[in-house]
Amino acid sequence: MRSLGRFHALSLAMKEQEPDRFHEIAHQHVEETYYDARLKSWYNNFLQVQLGIARDAMAREYPGTELERKMEKFFDCDLYDHMVYLTHARNQNSVINHGDCWMPNFMFHDSTPAMRMIDFQLARYSSPALDISFFVYSCTSQELREAHYHDLLDAYYGGLAEMLRDLGSDPEVVFPYAELQKELKQYARFGCGMGIESIPFSLLDESDVPDLDKIKGEEAIPIETIWILRPIASQAGRLRLTDMFRHATDMGYLESEGIKLDECLRCLQSLARFHALSFALKLQEPHTFQALVNQLEETYYSARLVPWYRNFMQRLVTICKEALETGCTEDPEDYSTSFKRDVMTFLDGDIYGLMVELVATRTHYSVLTHGDCWLPNFLLHPTAVRLIDFQMVRCGSPVLDIVLFLYCCTDQALRSAHYDQLLGAYHQSFSEMLTDLGTDARETFPATALTEELERFGRFGCGIAVESIPLSLLDDADVPDLDSVEGTEGVPLEQIMPLRSIKTRYGRRRLLDVFRHARDCGYLKSN
């Protein structure tokens, strides 16, 4: 891993110091030779064989489990096209990858620490996570990953950072550790796509390995006629393959990609303009604004709805406490004893009562809020963003929408790296819209006002997370069909929404990271 990190550092340093030369190499001399649309017809039948082997292994080792469903969800696409996407997706962190990064292509010296990489004919320009995940899932056991995965990543990053410094670049500027985590979250599922090929290969008997030197001529030969793969006969072999999916699931690598920074910025800028409309109306035509507010009815957080919501909230709190206990035990370096105490204090409180209080509190800066401000209610077009689904509109602090969006739709890596930037973009768009509408933003909504509103109402995001994150982690089979609810009588939520304990480390971290961020920002403390 250290050598791989040093190899990737060469690309990052050259890209920073000699960008023209690097891009000439990357774009003119590196060609994708394995996952490309032009090769799909040559490869796809072979891929179907691999999928059959993986499904057989999972059905024999983990039949009917959530893990089997997760794997099927990963396969529930045109997997070859998905691998093409992963190998061709590029950003500022992309490097020249080895491309065939498994143990046979690392040479070790018996008496020295020297190590050499060989066999670069599959080199590609893409995320460093492709090489990392290929190596980890093809060449390590579940036992090693469970005990040392973070040590492996530290070794990789240590080698990369050391090499960058030797080459005159600052790793904290060029490729901070948080960027490595983001790359893995977005692209490490590539390792599962490679593992369903490489693991059956590695388990072949020597007599089944073809002699590739006997292939003559220039015509492409379908892979499935050369490599004859069969279902994995041994339990140990099947577990090697299925445990790859176990680890990827626990790390959250098989989850759908989260919102990207540019998308997040566009959503918040659109939200800010929406908020600014009613704020300007309140200042310029207060009677019209109040008439609109008088027509609104709170439909979710209201004292009259406590009997309908109480049991549901109790179950949510139990799930969150379980996640807190387990998560703090799993990751004590990230979640301290004092963190656990503060979160437990929040969970022991009257959360629904707090939410009722927060949505009912009006200040000088209250606006018409969307009320259900998460990603499915934003329509993103390359040139425009549109908000939809306004049945939960309320008059309240703009922070209610902001923290709902940020804590439901972003991960800790994005918040840690860009939270101030996101708030700055929101405030700038709000101010620009106010100015366009004829109101002096500097006087009526200074940046300090947003900070004060966040300190006062930021806890709302934690209350939202208590509900939204466990619900977002439900298996597809557990998601209720709300169209089947008939009549006009209120139905207790716990009868509609079947809640389950959070099963994965990734899911627990998603929840606890909301509390960690809110605590770091000072939002958890009582006002």
XYZ file of C-alpha atoms in Angstrom:
527
model
C 0.000 0.000 0.000
C 2.866 2.377 0.713
C 4.358 1.710 -2.712
C 0.991 2.223 -4.362
C 0.636 5.525 -2.536
C 4.081 6.603 -3.731
C 3.198 5.662 -7.301
C -0.029 7.694 -7.212
C 1.842 10.634 -5.677
C 3.878 10.956 -8.878
C 0.712 11.855 -10.784
C -0.533 14.301 -8.177
C 2.808 16.109 -7.981
C 3.196 16.318 -11.749
C -0.390 17.492 -12.142
C 0.300 20.331 -9.700
C 3.780 21.276 -10.909
C 3.661 20.469 -14.634
C -0.049 20.353 -15.491
C 0.375 20.642 -19.265
C 2.846 17.785 -19.395
C 0.712 15.641 -17.109
C -2.458 16.135 -19.128
C -0.613 15.334 -22.337
C 0.474 12.015 -20.826
C -2.917 11.245 -19.285
C -5.030 12.100 -22.308
C -2.775 11.170 -25.217
C -0.774 8.198 -23.972
C -3.110 6.378 -21.566
C -5.948 4.455 -23.177
C -8.587 2.387 -21.382
C -8.152 -1.185 -22.603
C -10.589 -3.135 -20.417
C -13.673 -1.121 -19.500
C -14.745 0.858 -22.518
C -17.996 1.010 -24.469
C -16.280 -0.336 -27.583
C -15.309 -3.520 -25.679
C -18.666 -4.337 -24.142
C -19.710 -6.950 -26.688
C -16.351 -8.696 -26.209
C -16.636 -8.787 -22.402
C -20.304 -8.901 -21.476
C -20.902 -12.658 -21.767
C -17.910 -13.256 -19.523
C -19.338 -10.784 -17.024
C -22.597 -12.736 -16.922
C -20.596 -15.836 -15.963
C -18.992 -13.885 -13.107
C -22.370 -12.641 -11.889
C -23.683 -16.193 -11.844
C -20.714 -17.366 -9.773
C -21.137 -14.500 -7.300
C -24.862 -15.160 -6.944
C -24.236 -18.861 -6.385
C -21.661 -18.122 -3.679
C -23.951 -15.655 -1.910
C -26.974 -17.971 -2.120
C -24.969 -20.763 -0.508
C -23.341 -18.700 2.248
C -25.784 -15.874 3.053
C -29.157 -16.891 1.590
C -32.058 -14.499 2.083
C -29.979 -11.948 3.982
C -29.628 -8.196 3.724
C -26.133 -8.805 2.345
C -27.566 -10.811 -0.540
C -30.017 -7.988 -1.254
C -27.208 -5.431 -1.155
C -25.199 -7.431 -3.666
C -28.207 -7.783 -5.944
C -28.809 -4.055 -5.729
C -25.202 -3.503 -6.806
C -25.752 -5.875 -9.723
C -29.136 -4.317 -10.544
C -27.747 -2.177 -13.323
C -25.734 -2.750 -16.440
C -22.619 -3.572 -14.431
C -20.244 -3.279 -17.362
C -21.556 0.204 -18.131
C -21.158 1.056 -14.460
C -17.536 -0.081 -14.497
C -17.020 2.025 -17.618
C -18.398 5.000 -15.716
C -16.115 4.383 -12.719
C -12.997 4.079 -14.863
C -13.799 7.198 -16.896
C -14.977 9.494 -14.072
C -12.308 12.117 -13.422
C -11.768 15.002 -11.039
C -8.925 16.931 -9.431
C -7.838 13.796 -7.514
C -7.537 11.494 -10.523
C -4.162 9.827 -11.084
C -2.488 7.376 -13.418
C -3.627 4.024 -12.024
C -1.751 0.766 -12.372
C -5.009 -0.842 -13.499
C -4.146 -4.463 -12.661
C -3.254 -3.939 -9.055
C -3.129 -7.359 -7.436
C -0.400 -9.421 -5.799
C 1.121 -11.094 -8.898
C 2.113 -7.617 -10.089
C 4.103 -6.705 -6.966
C 7.679 -8.006 -6.734
C 9.316 -8.271 -3.309
C 13.021 -8.627 -2.576
C 13.983 -11.363 -0.118
C 16.611 -9.469 1.855
C 15.647 -5.792 1.495
C 12.453 -3.743 1.893
C 12.527 -3.005 -1.830
C 9.325 -3.612 -3.775
C 8.568 -3.124 -7.454
C 5.327 -2.908 -9.416
C 5.228 -4.534 -12.850
C 2.796 -5.124 -15.713
C 1.311 -1.712 -16.545
C -0.596 -2.544 -19.726
C -3.957 -1.793 -18.060
C -2.898 1.642 -16.788
C -5.722 4.170 -16.768
C -6.381 7.754 -15.693
C -8.987 7.651 -12.926
C -9.602 7.777 -9.188
C -6.871 6.348 -6.932
C -9.678 4.436 -5.205
C -9.794 2.053 -8.176
C -6.313 0.673 -7.548
C -6.803 0.676 -3.775
C -10.122 -1.180 -3.815
C -8.952 -3.642 -6.468
C -5.924 -4.550 -4.365
C -7.755 -4.705 -1.034
C -10.686 -6.803 -2.245
C -8.686 -9.119 -4.483
C -5.703 -9.714 -2.212
C -6.740 -9.498 1.449
C -8.927 -11.583 3.729
C -11.928 -10.379 5.690
C -10.021 -11.085 8.895
C -7.201 -8.778 7.824
C -9.609 -6.071 6.648
C -11.590 -6.125 9.875
C -8.429 -5.797 11.943
C -6.275 -3.532 9.790
C -8.243 -1.772 7.043
C -7.588 1.677 8.453
C -3.934 0.733 8.972
C -3.749 -0.130 5.279
C -5.250 3.220 4.311
C -2.856 4.983 6.675
C 0.070 3.158 5.068
C -1.141 4.146 1.610
C -1.588 7.770 2.581
C 1.700 7.821 4.485
C 3.585 6.664 1.391
C 1.715 9.137 -0.790
C 2.296 12.087 1.553
C 5.983 11.254 1.985
C 6.489 11.060 -1.772
C 4.602 14.306 -2.385
C 6.817 16.120 0.098
C 9.944 14.621 -1.491
C 8.727 15.941 -4.847
C 8.081 19.425 -3.481
C 4.289 19.333 -3.060
C 2.230 19.758 0.095
C -0.040 16.727 0.642
C -2.447 18.800 2.751
C -2.991 21.035 -0.266
C -2.746 18.546 -3.114
C -4.553 15.544 -1.602
C -5.595 15.776 2.067
C -6.727 12.608 3.811
C -10.360 13.732 3.687
C -10.146 13.640 -0.109
C -8.964 10.026 0.037
C -12.033 9.145 2.097
C -14.294 10.903 -0.406
C -12.699 9.061 -3.317
C -13.214 5.721 -1.586
C -16.827 6.532 -0.799
C -17.509 7.411 -4.433
C -15.422 4.841 -6.283
C -14.346 1.917 -4.052
C -17.264 -0.213 -5.224
C -15.080 -0.686 -8.300
C -13.166 -3.231 -6.203
C -16.301 -5.370 -5.930
C -16.734 -5.292 -9.690
C -13.136 -6.450 -10.097
C -13.336 -8.947 -7.246
C -16.072 -11.022 -8.852
C -13.558 -11.636 -11.645
C -10.222 -11.812 -9.833
C -11.289 -14.042 -6.927
C -12.672 -16.874 -9.111
C -9.500 -16.531 -11.222
C -7.290 -16.919 -8.174
C -9.152 -20.095 -7.159
C -8.684 -21.922 -10.470
C -6.779 -25.183 -10.476
C -3.539 -24.967 -12.401
C -4.953 -27.350 -14.981
C -7.754 -24.867 -15.726
C -5.460 -21.912 -16.414
C -5.191 -21.390 -20.184
C -1.913 -20.833 -21.994
C -2.443 -17.332 -23.381
C 0.700 -17.606 -25.504
C -1.158 -20.047 -27.753
C -3.571 -17.351 -28.896
C -2.602 -16.334 -32.429
C -3.644 -13.536 -34.738
C -5.130 -10.092 -34.192
C -8.817 -10.970 -33.989
C -10.565 -10.459 -30.657
C -11.548 -13.730 -28.997
C -14.455 -13.754 -26.515
C -13.013 -14.079 -23.021
C -15.504 -16.728 -21.933
C -14.060 -19.100 -24.528
C -10.570 -18.719 -23.033
C -11.147 -18.453 -19.302
C -13.492 -21.212 -18.188
C -14.865 -20.173 -14.800
C -17.061 -22.427 -12.678
C -19.000 -21.996 -9.421
C -16.637 -21.873 -6.455
C -16.415 -25.343 -4.940
C -14.998 -24.573 -1.486
C -16.691 -22.686 1.312
C -13.470 -20.788 2.014
C -13.412 -19.617 -1.587
C -17.066 -18.590 -1.537
C -16.517 -16.634 1.665
C -13.584 -14.811 0.103
C -15.955 -13.473 -2.512
C -19.004 -12.826 -0.337
C -16.982 -11.251 2.471
C -15.772 -8.669 -0.020
C -19.383 -7.488 -0.207
C -19.665 -7.635 3.576
C -16.781 -5.229 3.979
C -17.919 -2.917 1.183
C -21.394 -2.800 2.718
C -20.044 -2.039 6.189
C -17.932 0.786 4.772
C -20.867 2.247 2.848
C -19.186 1.742 -0.510
C -22.216 0.066 -2.057
C -24.552 2.886 -1.126
C -25.708 5.297 -3.783
C -23.355 8.170 -4.376
C -24.003 11.125 -2.136
C -24.588 14.631 -3.323
C -21.523 16.322 -4.783
C -20.261 19.720 -3.693
C -21.357 21.553 -6.830
C -24.853 20.048 -6.593
C -25.044 20.927 -2.917
C -24.026 24.510 -3.626
C -26.650 24.847 -6.339
C -29.385 23.478 -4.078
C -28.493 25.822 -1.227
C -28.280 28.802 -3.560
C -31.735 27.994 -4.910
C -33.061 27.545 -1.378
C -31.594 30.911 -0.387
C -33.368 32.664 -3.246
C -36.642 31.023 -2.215
C -36.187 32.202 1.376
C -35.225 35.700 0.264
C -38.519 36.082 -1.618
C -40.642 35.838 1.511
C -38.158 37.814 3.605
C -38.327 40.695 1.137
C -42.116 40.406 1.062
C -42.228 40.545 4.866
C -40.141 43.719 4.900
C -41.843 45.457 1.989
C -45.450 44.217 2.290
C -45.861 42.948 5.851
C -49.652 42.645 5.676
C -49.479 40.492 2.545
C -46.816 38.321 4.148
C -48.845 37.879 7.328
C -51.937 36.980 5.328
C -49.970 34.153 3.711
C -48.639 32.973 7.063
C -52.138 32.916 8.529
C -53.171 30.380 5.900
C -50.436 27.918 6.858
C -51.018 24.968 9.164
C -48.257 22.920 10.745
C -48.786 19.354 9.552
C -45.959 17.442 11.229
C -44.618 19.025 14.414
C -47.621 20.116 16.440
C -48.821 19.464 19.987
C -52.088 18.092 18.615
C -50.152 15.349 16.785
C -48.283 13.982 19.821
C -50.557 10.905 20.218
C -50.068 10.078 16.536
C -46.270 10.407 16.684
C -45.292 9.389 20.262
C -44.715 5.636 19.826
C -42.905 6.181 16.548
C -40.514 8.627 18.206
C -39.882 6.270 21.114
C -38.846 3.547 18.690
C -36.593 5.970 16.786
C -34.875 7.037 19.995
C -34.265 3.406 20.951
C -32.671 2.757 17.545
C -30.471 5.836 17.883
C -29.348 4.874 21.382
C -28.408 1.402 20.139
C -26.418 2.984 17.313
C -24.726 5.341 19.780
C -23.661 2.521 22.097
C -22.358 0.346 19.277
C -20.770 3.184 17.315
C -18.863 4.563 20.296
C -17.526 1.071 20.992
C -16.528 0.525 17.347
C -14.870 3.914 16.850
C -13.814 5.329 20.227
C -11.276 7.661 18.618
C -14.042 9.431 16.680
C -16.761 9.317 19.326
C -15.493 10.167 22.798
C -17.082 9.544 26.172
C -18.109 13.198 26.417
C -19.617 13.014 22.925
C -21.636 9.972 23.952
C -22.827 11.764 27.082
C -23.944 14.861 25.167
C -25.797 12.867 22.517
C -27.458 10.695 25.144
C -28.648 13.855 26.901
C -30.245 14.997 23.650
C -31.868 11.603 23.049
C -33.199 11.471 26.613
C -34.968 14.785 26.141
C -38.414 15.474 24.715
C -37.290 15.540 21.078
C -40.747 15.887 19.589
C -41.552 18.684 22.029
C -38.309 20.394 21.028
C -39.199 20.128 17.343
C -42.663 21.575 18.023
C -41.032 24.482 19.848
C -38.449 25.144 17.131
C -40.917 25.197 14.233
C -43.311 27.444 16.177
C -40.680 30.007 17.198
C -40.715 33.173 15.093
C -37.910 35.717 14.935
C -37.194 38.807 12.882
C -35.538 36.525 10.319
C -38.376 34.020 9.930
C -39.358 33.210 6.347
C -41.618 30.812 4.511
C -39.646 27.562 4.618
C -40.048 24.560 2.361
C -40.400 22.124 5.267
C -39.333 18.946 3.443
C -36.086 20.197 2.061
C -34.136 17.106 1.042
C -32.608 16.079 -2.255
C -35.625 14.307 -3.861
C -37.453 17.644 -3.735
C -34.841 19.424 -5.844
C -34.951 19.021 -9.608
C -31.477 19.708 -10.976
C -30.934 20.692 -14.590
C -27.535 21.790 -15.934
C -28.837 25.355 -16.136
C -31.489 25.527 -13.393
C -32.725 24.136 -10.067
C -36.376 23.789 -9.135
C -37.951 23.054 -5.745
C -41.045 20.847 -5.665
C -43.407 19.295 -3.092
C -44.490 22.154 -0.836
C -47.122 20.477 1.351
C -45.073 21.022 4.538
C -44.464 24.763 4.150
C -44.222 26.630 7.450
C -43.149 30.041 8.710
C -39.943 29.691 10.672
C -36.223 30.213 10.750
C -34.484 29.604 7.407
C -32.124 27.392 9.400
C -34.860 24.745 9.646
C -34.516 24.112 5.918
C -30.740 24.533 5.863
C -29.935 21.947 8.533
C -32.587 19.538 7.274
C -30.904 19.591 3.882
C -27.317 19.440 5.137
C -27.853 16.702 7.718
C -30.065 14.536 5.513
C -28.243 14.929 2.208
C -24.516 15.368 2.882
C -21.879 13.223 4.532
C -19.342 14.132 7.182
C -16.494 14.389 4.683
C -18.324 17.048 2.677
C -19.454 18.934 5.782
C -15.988 18.862 7.330
C -14.355 20.175 4.187
C -16.954 22.632 2.903
C -19.469 23.625 5.599
C -18.370 27.260 5.773
C -18.302 27.432 1.984
C -21.854 26.078 1.801
C -23.151 28.578 4.344
C -21.295 31.362 2.578
C -22.869 30.427 -0.746
C -26.317 30.358 0.861
C -25.861 33.781 2.445
C -24.444 35.327 -0.709
C -27.369 34.100 -2.829
C -29.851 35.262 -0.184
C -28.215 38.699 -0.147
C -28.095 38.973 -3.935
C -31.775 38.087 -4.202
C -32.686 40.642 -1.540
C -30.729 43.300 -3.400
C -32.452 42.395 -6.673
C -35.793 42.785 -4.880
C -34.896 46.244 -3.603
C -33.835 45.487 -0.029
C -30.449 46.293 1.514
C -29.106 42.896 2.515
C -26.269 44.289 4.626
C -28.758 46.008 6.889
C -31.528 43.419 6.969
C -29.720 40.056 6.868
C -26.006 40.312 7.758
C -23.868 37.188 7.999
C -23.977 37.436 11.793
C -27.748 36.962 11.645
C -27.336 33.598 9.916
C -24.774 32.548 12.526
C -27.144 33.480 15.352
C -30.031 31.602 13.740
C -27.845 28.508 13.351
C -26.851 28.608 17.002
C -30.484 28.902 18.031
C -32.133 26.472 15.610
C -29.333 24.127 14.487
C -30.557 21.395 16.871
C -33.508 20.950 14.541
C -31.185 19.056 12.189
C -30.401 16.518 14.917
C -34.094 15.919 15.522
C -34.598 15.413 11.798
C -31.654 12.982 11.640
C -33.148 10.846 14.420
C -35.969 10.047 12.016
C -34.601 10.469 8.520
C -31.405 8.422 8.754
C -32.960 5.194 10.129
C -35.685 5.516 7.490
C -33.155 6.103 4.701
C -31.344 2.896 5.676
C -34.395 0.652 5.339
C -34.168 -2.174 2.851
C -36.313 -1.715 -0.223
C -38.545 -4.549 0.966
C -39.336 -2.639 4.174
C -40.375 0.621 2.532
C -44.165 0.918 2.879
C -46.536 1.599 0.023
C -48.145 4.815 1.258
C -50.687 4.682 -1.552
C -52.213 1.669 0.184
C -53.248 3.816 3.169
C -56.919 4.613 2.662
C -59.478 6.811 4.355
C -59.111 10.067 6.254
C -58.522 8.739 9.766
C -55.069 9.191 11.261
C -52.994 5.995 11.250
C -50.223 5.715 13.874
C -46.878 6.103 12.165
C -45.397 3.001 13.778
C -48.016 0.916 11.965
C -46.949 2.303 8.590
C -43.198 2.712 8.950
C -41.502 -0.531 10.078
C -38.315 0.531 11.836
C -35.237 -1.647 12.234
C -32.017 -1.284 14.188
C -29.189 0.176 12.120
C -27.240 -2.883 11.006
C -24.148 -1.449 9.372
C -21.191 0.500 10.650
C -21.669 2.878 7.750
C -25.253 3.572 8.820
C -24.279 4.128 12.442
C -21.533 6.526 11.412
C -23.959 8.451 9.208
C -26.152 9.064 12.227
C -23.405 9.753 14.755
C -21.576 12.074 12.381
C -24.621 14.353 12.312
C -24.410 14.661 16.083
C -20.640 15.057 15.916
C -20.904 17.927 13.457
C -23.746 19.600 15.361
C -21.833 19.264 18.623
C -18.656 20.683 17.089
C -20.684 23.653 15.820
C -22.286 24.209 19.223
C -25.798 23.346 18.064
C -26.431 20.581 20.609
C -26.264 22.768 23.672
C -29.543 24.059 25.078
C -30.350 27.713 24.548
